[in-house]
Short mmCIF file of C-alpha atoms in Angstrom, two decimals:
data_model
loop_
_atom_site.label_atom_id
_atom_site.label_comp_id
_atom_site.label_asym_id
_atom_site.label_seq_id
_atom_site.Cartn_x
_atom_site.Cartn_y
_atom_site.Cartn_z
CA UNK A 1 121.33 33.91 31.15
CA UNK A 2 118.49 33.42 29.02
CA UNK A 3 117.59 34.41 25.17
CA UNK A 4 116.03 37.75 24.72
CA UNK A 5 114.79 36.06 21.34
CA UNK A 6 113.09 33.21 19.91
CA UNK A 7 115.28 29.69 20.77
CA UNK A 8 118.43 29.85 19.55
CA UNK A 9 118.50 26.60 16.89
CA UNK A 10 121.64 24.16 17.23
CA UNK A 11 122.56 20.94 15.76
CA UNK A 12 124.51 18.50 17.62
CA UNK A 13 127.41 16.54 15.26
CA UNK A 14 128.59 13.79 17.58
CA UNK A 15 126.38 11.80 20.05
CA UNK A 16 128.87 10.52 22.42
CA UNK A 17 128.83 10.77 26.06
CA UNK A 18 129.29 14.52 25.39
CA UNK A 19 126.56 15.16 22.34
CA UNK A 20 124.02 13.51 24.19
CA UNK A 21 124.19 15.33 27.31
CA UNK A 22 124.11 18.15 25.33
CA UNK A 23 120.86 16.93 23.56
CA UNK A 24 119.51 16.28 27.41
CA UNK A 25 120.76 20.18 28.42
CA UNK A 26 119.32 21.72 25.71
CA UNK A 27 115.82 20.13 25.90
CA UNK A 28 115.52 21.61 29.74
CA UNK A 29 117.31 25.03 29.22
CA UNK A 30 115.47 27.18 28.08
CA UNK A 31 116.53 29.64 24.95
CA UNK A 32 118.07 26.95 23.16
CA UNK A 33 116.67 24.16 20.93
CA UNK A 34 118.35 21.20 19.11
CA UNK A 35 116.71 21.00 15.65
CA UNK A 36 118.94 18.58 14.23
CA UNK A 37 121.89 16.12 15.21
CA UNK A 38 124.19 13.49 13.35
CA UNK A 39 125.88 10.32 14.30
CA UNK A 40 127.60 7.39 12.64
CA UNK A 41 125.52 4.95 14.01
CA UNK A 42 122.00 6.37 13.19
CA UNK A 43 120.52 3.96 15.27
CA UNK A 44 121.81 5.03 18.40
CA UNK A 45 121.35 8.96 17.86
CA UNK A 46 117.07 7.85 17.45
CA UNK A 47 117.44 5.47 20.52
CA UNK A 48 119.03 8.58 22.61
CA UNK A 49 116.09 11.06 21.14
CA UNK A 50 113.58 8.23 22.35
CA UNK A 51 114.92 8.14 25.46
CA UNK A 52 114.45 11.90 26.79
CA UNK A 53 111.00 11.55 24.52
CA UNK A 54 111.88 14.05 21.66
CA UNK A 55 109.97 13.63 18.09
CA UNK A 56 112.27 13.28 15.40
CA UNK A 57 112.52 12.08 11.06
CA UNK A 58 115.47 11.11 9.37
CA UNK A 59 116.58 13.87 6.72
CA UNK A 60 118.85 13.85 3.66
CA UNK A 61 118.78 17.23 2.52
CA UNK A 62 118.53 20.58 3.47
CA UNK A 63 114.72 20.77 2.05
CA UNK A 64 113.70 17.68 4.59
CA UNK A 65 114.85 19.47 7.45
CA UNK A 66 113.27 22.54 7.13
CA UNK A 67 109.84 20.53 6.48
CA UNK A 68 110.78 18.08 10.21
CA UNK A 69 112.10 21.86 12.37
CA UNK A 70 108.30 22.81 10.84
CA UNK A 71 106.71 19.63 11.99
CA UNK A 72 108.23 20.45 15.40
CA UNK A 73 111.02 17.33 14.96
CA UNK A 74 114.43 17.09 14.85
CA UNK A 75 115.99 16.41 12.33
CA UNK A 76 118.49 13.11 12.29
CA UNK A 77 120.92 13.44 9.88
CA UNK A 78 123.09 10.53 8.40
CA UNK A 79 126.17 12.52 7.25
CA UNK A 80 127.86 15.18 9.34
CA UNK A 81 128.73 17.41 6.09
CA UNK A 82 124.70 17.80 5.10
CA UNK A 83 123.68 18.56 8.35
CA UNK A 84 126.59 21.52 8.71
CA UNK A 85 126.26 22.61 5.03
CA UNK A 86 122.15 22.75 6.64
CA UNK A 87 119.93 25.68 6.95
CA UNK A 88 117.81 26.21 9.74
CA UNK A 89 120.09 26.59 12.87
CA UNK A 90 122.18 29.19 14.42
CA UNK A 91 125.22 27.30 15.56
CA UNK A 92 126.67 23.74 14.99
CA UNK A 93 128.51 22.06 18.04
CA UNK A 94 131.04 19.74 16.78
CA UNK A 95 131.35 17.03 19.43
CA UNK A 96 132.77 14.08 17.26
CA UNK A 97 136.06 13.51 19.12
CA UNK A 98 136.92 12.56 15.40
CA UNK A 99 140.01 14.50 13.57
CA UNK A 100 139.82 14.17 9.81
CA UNK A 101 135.92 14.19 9.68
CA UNK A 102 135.79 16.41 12.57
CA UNK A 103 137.82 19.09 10.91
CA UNK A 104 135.71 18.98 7.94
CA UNK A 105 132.52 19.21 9.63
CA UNK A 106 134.01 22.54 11.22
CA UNK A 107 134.83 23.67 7.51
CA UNK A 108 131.82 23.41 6.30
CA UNK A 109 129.80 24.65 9.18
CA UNK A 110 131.56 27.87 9.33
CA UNK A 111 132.08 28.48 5.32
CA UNK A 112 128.12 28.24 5.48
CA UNK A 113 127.61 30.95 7.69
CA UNK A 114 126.82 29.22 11.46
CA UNK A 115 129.04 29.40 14.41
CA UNK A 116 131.03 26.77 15.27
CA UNK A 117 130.70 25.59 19.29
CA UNK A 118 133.84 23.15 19.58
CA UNK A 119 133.03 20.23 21.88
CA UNK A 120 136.41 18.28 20.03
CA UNK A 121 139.02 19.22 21.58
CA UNK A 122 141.70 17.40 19.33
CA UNK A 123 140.13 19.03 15.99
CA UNK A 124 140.49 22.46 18.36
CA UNK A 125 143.51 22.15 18.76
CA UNK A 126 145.18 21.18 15.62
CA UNK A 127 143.02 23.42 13.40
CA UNK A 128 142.24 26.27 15.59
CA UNK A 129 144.09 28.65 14.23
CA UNK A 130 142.51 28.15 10.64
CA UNK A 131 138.60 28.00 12.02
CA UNK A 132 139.00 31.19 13.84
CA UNK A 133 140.38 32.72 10.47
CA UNK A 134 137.57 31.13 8.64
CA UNK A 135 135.26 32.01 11.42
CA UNK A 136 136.44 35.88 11.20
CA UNK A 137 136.04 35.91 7.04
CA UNK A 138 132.49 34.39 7.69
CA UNK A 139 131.42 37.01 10.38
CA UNK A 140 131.14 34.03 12.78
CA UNK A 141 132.06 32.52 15.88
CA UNK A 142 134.31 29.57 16.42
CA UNK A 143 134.44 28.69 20.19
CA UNK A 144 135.78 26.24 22.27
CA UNK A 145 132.99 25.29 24.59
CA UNK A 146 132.75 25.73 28.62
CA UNK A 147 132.09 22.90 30.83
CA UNK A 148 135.57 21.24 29.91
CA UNK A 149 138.32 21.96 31.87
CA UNK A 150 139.92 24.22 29.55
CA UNK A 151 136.62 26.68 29.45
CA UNK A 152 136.70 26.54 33.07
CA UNK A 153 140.14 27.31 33.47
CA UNK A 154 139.70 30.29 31.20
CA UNK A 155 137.33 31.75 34.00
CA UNK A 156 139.48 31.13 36.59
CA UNK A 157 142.50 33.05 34.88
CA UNK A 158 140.30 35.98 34.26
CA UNK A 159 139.01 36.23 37.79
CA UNK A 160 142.86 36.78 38.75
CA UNK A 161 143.00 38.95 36.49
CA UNK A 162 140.35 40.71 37.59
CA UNK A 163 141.04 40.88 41.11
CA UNK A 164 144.85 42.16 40.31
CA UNK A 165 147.09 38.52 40.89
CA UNK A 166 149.53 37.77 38.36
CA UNK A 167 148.87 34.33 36.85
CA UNK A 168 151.75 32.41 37.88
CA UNK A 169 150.14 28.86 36.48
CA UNK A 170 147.32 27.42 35.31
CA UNK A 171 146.18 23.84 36.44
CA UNK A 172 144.58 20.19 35.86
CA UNK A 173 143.62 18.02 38.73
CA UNK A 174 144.16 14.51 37.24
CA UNK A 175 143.05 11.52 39.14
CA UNK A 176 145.07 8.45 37.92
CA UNK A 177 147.88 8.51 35.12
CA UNK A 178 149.64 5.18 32.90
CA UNK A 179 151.43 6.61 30.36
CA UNK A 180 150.77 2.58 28.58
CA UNK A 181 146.99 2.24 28.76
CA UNK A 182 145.42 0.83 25.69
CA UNK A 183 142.45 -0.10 24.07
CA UNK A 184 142.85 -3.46 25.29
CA UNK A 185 144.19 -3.00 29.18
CA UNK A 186 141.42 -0.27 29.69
CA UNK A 187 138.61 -2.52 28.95
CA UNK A 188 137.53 -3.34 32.52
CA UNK A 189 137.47 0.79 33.25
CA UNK A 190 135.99 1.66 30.46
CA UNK A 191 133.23 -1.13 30.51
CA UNK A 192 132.34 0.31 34.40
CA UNK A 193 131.86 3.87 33.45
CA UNK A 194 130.80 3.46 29.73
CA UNK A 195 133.26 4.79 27.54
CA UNK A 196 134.74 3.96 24.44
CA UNK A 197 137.81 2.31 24.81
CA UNK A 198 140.50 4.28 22.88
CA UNK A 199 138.72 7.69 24.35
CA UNK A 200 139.33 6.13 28.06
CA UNK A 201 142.52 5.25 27.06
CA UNK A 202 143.29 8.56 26.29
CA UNK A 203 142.28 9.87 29.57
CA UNK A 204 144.53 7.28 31.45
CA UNK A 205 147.69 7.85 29.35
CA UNK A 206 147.54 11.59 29.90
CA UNK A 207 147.15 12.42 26.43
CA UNK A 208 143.64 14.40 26.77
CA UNK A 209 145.00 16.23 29.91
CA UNK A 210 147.78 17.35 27.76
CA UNK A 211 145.47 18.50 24.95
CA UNK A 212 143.48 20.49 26.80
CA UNK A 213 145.97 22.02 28.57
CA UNK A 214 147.40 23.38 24.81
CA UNK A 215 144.15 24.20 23.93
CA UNK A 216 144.34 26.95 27.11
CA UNK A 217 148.18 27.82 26.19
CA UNK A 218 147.33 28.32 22.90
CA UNK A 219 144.09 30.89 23.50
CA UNK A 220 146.34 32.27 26.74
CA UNK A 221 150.23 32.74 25.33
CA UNK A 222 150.86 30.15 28.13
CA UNK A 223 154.79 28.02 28.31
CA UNK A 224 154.80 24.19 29.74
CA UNK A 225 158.41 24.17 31.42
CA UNK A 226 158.89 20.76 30.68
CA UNK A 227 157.45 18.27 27.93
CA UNK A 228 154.61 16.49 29.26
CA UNK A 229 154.45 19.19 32.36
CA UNK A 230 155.43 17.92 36.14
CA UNK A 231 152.84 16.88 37.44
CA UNK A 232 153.83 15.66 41.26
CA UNK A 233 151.62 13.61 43.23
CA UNK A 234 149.48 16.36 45.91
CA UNK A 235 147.60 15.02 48.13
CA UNK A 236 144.82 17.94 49.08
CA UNK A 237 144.79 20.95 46.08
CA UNK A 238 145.84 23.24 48.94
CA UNK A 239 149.30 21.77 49.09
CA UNK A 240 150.26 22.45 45.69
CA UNK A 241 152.72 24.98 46.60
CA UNK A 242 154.80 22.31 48.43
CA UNK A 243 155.08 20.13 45.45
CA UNK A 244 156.03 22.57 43.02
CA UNK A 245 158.92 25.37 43.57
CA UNK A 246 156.59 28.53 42.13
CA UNK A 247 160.03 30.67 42.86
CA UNK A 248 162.39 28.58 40.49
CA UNK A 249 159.29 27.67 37.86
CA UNK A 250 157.88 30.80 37.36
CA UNK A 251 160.85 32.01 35.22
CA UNK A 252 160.60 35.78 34.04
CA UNK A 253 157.27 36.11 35.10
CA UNK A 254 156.40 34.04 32.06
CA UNK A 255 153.30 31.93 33.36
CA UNK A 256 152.89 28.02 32.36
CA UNK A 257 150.74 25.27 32.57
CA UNK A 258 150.93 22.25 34.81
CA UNK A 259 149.04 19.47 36.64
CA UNK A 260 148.69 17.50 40.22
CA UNK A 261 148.00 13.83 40.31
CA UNK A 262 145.54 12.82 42.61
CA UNK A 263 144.73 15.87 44.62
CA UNK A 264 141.51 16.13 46.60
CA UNK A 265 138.86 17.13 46.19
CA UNK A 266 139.15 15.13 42.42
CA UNK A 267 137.49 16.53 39.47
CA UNK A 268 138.44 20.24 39.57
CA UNK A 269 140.89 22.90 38.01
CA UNK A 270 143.23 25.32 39.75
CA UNK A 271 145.44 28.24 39.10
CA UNK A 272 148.25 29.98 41.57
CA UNK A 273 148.52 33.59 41.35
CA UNK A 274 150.95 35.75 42.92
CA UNK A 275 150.65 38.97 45.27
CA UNK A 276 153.56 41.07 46.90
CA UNK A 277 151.68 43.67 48.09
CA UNK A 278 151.70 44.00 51.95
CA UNK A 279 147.95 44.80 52.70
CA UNK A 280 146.52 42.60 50.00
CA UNK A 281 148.36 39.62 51.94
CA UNK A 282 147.35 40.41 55.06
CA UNK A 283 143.92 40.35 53.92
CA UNK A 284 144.46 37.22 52.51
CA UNK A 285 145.54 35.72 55.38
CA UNK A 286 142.76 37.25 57.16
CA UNK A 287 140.70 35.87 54.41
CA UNK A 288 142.45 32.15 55.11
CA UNK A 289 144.55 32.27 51.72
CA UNK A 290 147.78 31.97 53.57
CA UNK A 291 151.07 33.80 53.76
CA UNK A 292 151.44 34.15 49.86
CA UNK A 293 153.36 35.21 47.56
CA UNK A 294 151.79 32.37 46.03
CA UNK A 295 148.08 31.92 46.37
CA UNK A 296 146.06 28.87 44.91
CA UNK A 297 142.95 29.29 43.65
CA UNK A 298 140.71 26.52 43.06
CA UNK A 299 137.00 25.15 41.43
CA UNK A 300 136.22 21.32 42.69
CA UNK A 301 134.01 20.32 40.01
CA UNK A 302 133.60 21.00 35.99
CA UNK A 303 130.50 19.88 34.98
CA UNK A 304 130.59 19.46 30.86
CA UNK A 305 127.45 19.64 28.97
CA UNK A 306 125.36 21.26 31.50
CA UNK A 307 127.57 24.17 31.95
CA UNK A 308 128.03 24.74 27.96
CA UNK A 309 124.86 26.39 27.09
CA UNK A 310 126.23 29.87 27.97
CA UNK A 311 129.02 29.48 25.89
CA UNK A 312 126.91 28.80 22.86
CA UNK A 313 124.62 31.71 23.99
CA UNK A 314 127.27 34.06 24.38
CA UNK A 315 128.56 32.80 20.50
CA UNK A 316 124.96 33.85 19.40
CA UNK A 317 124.03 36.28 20.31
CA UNK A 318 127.13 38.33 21.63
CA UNK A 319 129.09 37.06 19.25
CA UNK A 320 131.89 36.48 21.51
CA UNK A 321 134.40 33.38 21.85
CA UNK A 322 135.19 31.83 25.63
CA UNK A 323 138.34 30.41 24.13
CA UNK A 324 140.37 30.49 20.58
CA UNK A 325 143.90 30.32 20.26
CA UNK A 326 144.94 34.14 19.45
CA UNK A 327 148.25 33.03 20.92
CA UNK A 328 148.80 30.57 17.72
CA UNK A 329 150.80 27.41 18.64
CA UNK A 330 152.47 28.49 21.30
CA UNK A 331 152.19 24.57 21.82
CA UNK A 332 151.39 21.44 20.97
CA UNK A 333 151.17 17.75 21.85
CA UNK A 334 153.61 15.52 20.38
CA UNK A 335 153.56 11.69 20.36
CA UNK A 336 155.79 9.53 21.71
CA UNK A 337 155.99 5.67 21.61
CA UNK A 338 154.25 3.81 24.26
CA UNK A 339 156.51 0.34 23.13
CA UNK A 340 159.50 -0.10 21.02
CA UNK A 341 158.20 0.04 17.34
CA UNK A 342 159.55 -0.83 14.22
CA UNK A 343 159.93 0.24 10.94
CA UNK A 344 156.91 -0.21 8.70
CA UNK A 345 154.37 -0.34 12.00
CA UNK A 346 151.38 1.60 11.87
CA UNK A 347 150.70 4.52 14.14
CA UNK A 348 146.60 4.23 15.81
CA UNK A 349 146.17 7.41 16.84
CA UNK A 350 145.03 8.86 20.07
CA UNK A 351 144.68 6.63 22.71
CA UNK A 352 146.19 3.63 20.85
CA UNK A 353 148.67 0.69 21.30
CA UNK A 354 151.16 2.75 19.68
CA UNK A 355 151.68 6.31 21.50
CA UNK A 356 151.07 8.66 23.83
CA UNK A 357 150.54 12.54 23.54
CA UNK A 358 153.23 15.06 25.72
CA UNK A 359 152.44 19.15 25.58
CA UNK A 360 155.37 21.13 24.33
CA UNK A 361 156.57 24.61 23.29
CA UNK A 362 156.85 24.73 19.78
CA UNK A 363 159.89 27.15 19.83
CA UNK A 364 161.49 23.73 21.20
CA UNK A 365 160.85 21.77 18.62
CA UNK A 366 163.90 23.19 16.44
CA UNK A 367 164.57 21.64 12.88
CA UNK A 368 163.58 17.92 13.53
CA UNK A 369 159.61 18.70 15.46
CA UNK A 370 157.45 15.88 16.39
CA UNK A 371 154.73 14.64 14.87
CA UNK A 372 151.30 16.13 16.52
CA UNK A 373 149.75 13.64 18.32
CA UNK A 374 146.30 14.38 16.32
CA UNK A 375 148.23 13.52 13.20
CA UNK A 376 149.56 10.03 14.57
CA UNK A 377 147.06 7.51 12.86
CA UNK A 378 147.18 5.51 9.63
CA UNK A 379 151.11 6.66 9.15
CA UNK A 380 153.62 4.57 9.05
CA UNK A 381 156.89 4.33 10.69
CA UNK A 382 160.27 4.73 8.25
CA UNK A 383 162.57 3.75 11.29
CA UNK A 384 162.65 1.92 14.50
CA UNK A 385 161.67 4.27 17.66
CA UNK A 386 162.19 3.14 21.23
CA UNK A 387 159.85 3.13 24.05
CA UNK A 388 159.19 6.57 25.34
CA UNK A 389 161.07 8.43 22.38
CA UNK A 390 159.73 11.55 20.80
CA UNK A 391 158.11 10.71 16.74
CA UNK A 392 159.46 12.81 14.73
CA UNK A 393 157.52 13.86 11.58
CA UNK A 394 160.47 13.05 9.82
CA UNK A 395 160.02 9.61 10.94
CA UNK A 396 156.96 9.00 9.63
CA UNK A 397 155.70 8.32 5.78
CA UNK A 398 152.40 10.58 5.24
CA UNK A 399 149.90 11.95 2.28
CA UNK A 400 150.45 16.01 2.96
CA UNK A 401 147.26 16.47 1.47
CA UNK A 402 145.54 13.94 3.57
CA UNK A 403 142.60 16.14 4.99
CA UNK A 404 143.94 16.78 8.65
CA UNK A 405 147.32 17.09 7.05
CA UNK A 406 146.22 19.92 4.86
CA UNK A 407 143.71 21.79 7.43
CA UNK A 408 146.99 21.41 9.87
CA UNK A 409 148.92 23.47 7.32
CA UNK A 410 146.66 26.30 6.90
CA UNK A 411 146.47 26.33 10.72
CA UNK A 412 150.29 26.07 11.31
CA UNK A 413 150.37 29.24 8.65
CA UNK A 414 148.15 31.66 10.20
CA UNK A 415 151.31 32.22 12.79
CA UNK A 416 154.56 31.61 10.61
#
């Protein structure tokens, strides 16, 4: 799909792995442009516009970025709030990874009138309720983006739809899982592949797997049967249905979301849907699908940045989301202590020392509910809590009016 108008203008908040490869995308797709991006080190966001050879000036207000787009630059921005408060672009894509900023870079971008292309999935997911309200009241979009498992997934699910299966569950392929990685014990993996540490800490304790997997219940109405989800080792993607009992699972016809630990072929998404109809499963036999009921249904590859542009096309100039959480909080990911803490220690965050993130239904949570893992940093502890124990937001001292705290609110009470 291509623009049927002049480039489509985006700035890029966020030049992590992520941002940059979006800055790469968008300089060979054509349709879109990236007039302007923002990082906290300043430095590196002009070495990565050097690198792919783009012409760029440093801007500090809204008046020196129109004067840099005209001069046929980009604009670098030092603060993430001026450059979404900015004129001159269609959409913003928030790509951060950052919670408290994060969420106020999405405020601002959408109270100013520009869509909002979500490439933060923990600021998704804790706020999305309130952006898409915001987003409506603005006559905006506010997306999660495609490329990520999640926007992938969302595909998937609406090609069973499509071809009449009933989604039965949708699924991660995770490679390697240690519910105890930190900053520290990830350093060697990280170093190899070039990723912050806490980020690839999150990845190897689970806790981004189980984000994104809210961020699809959420948009989809989607259960997890268990906290945390099963996820049995599977060998090949195809023998999913031997490692997890569809029949006793798939309660009420309610459908859930789950993951396999290092299936083959690695790097993918899956989804089992379900067919009792005599000549359909014959076909799909035919069609080398199997005997059914249950029928898996699988993409080996998600590709990120370079498969995002349509989703900030679509936002554009369709005006239609890929993914938002209409469902409201049907989940959410909780933390839970990765060592025995005490009283008066300090909780780090996403992929800490201090905790790990499990997805759950919030209609478990009853009168004592966890404290959401994208909440769990700079609070401290008002009891001891064991290793592997649920933190309960009782358990915890915290400002309620703490930015993320307050933007978590008016999420949580779109769906009260």
């Amino acid at each position: 799909m291509q623009s049927d108008k002049k480039n489509i203008r985006i700035g890029i908040i966020g030049l992590g792995a992520m941002g940059k490869g979006l800055v790469y995308q968008t300089k060979i797709t054509k349709g879109i442009q990236t007039v302007a991006v923002c990082d906290s080190d300043t430095k590196k966001a002009c070495a990565i516009l050097r690198e792919f050879e783009l012409e760029y000036a440093i801007a500090k207000s809204d008046a020196d970025m129109g004067r840099i787009i005209d001069e046929g630059k980009i604009a670098v921005f030092e603060d993430g709030e001026a450059l979404a408060a900015a004129g001159g672009m269609d959409a913003v894509v928030e790509a951060t990874g950052t919670i408290i900023q994060g969420g106020q870079y999405c405020e601002r971008t959408l109270v100013s009138g520009k869509h909002l292309i979500l490439m933060n999935s923990e600021a998704d997911l804790i706020y999305g309720p309130y952006l898409s309200r915001l987003a409506d009241e603005h006559h905006v979009v506010c997306t999660s983006i495609d490329g990520d498992q999640y926007g992938v997934l969302k595909h998937l699910t609406h090609d069973l739809a499509l071809w009449g299966f009933a989604l039965v569950m949708a699924g991660n392929m995770k490679g390697f899982l240690d519910r105890y990685a930190n900053p520290a014990s990830i350093i060697h993996e990280a170093d190899i592949r070039n990723l912050d540490y806490k980020a690839c800490a999150s990845y190897t304790d689970g806790t981004k797997l189980n984000i994104e997997m809210a961020l699809l219940s959420n948009a989809l109405g989607l259960v997890t049967t268990v906290p945390g989800m099963h996820g049995p080792a599977c060998g090949d993607i195809t023998d999913v249905p031997s490692v997890l009992d569809f029949g006793a699972l798939w309660q009420e016809g309610k459908p859930f979301v789950d993951y396999v630990l290092g299936a083959k072929p690695g790097g993918g998404v899956f989804a089992i849907g379900y067919c009792d109809n005599p000549y359909q499963r014959d076909m799909l036999k035919y069609y080398k699908m199997g005997g059914g009921p249950f029928y898996t249904f699988y993409r080996p590859y998600h590709l990120c940045h370079i498969e995002a542009m349509a989703s900030i096309m679509n936002a554009v100039l369709k005006n239609e989301t890929l993914l938002r959480p209409d469902a409201g909080f049907v989940t959410n990911v909780y933390a839970y202590a990765k060592k025995n803490l005490k009283a008066g220690d300090e909780l780090d965050g996403i992929g800490g020392f201090a905790c790990y993130g499990l997805i759950e239904n919030r209609a478990d949570q009853g009168a004592s509910p966890g404290i959401p893992i994208c909440l769990a940093d700079r609070v401290f502890l008002k009891k001891d809590v064991r290793k592997d124990e649920k933190i309960r937001l009782s358990d915890v001292l915290f400002d309620p009016e703490r930015p993320d705290f307050r933007l978590f609110a008016l999420a949580q009470g779109e769906f009260r």
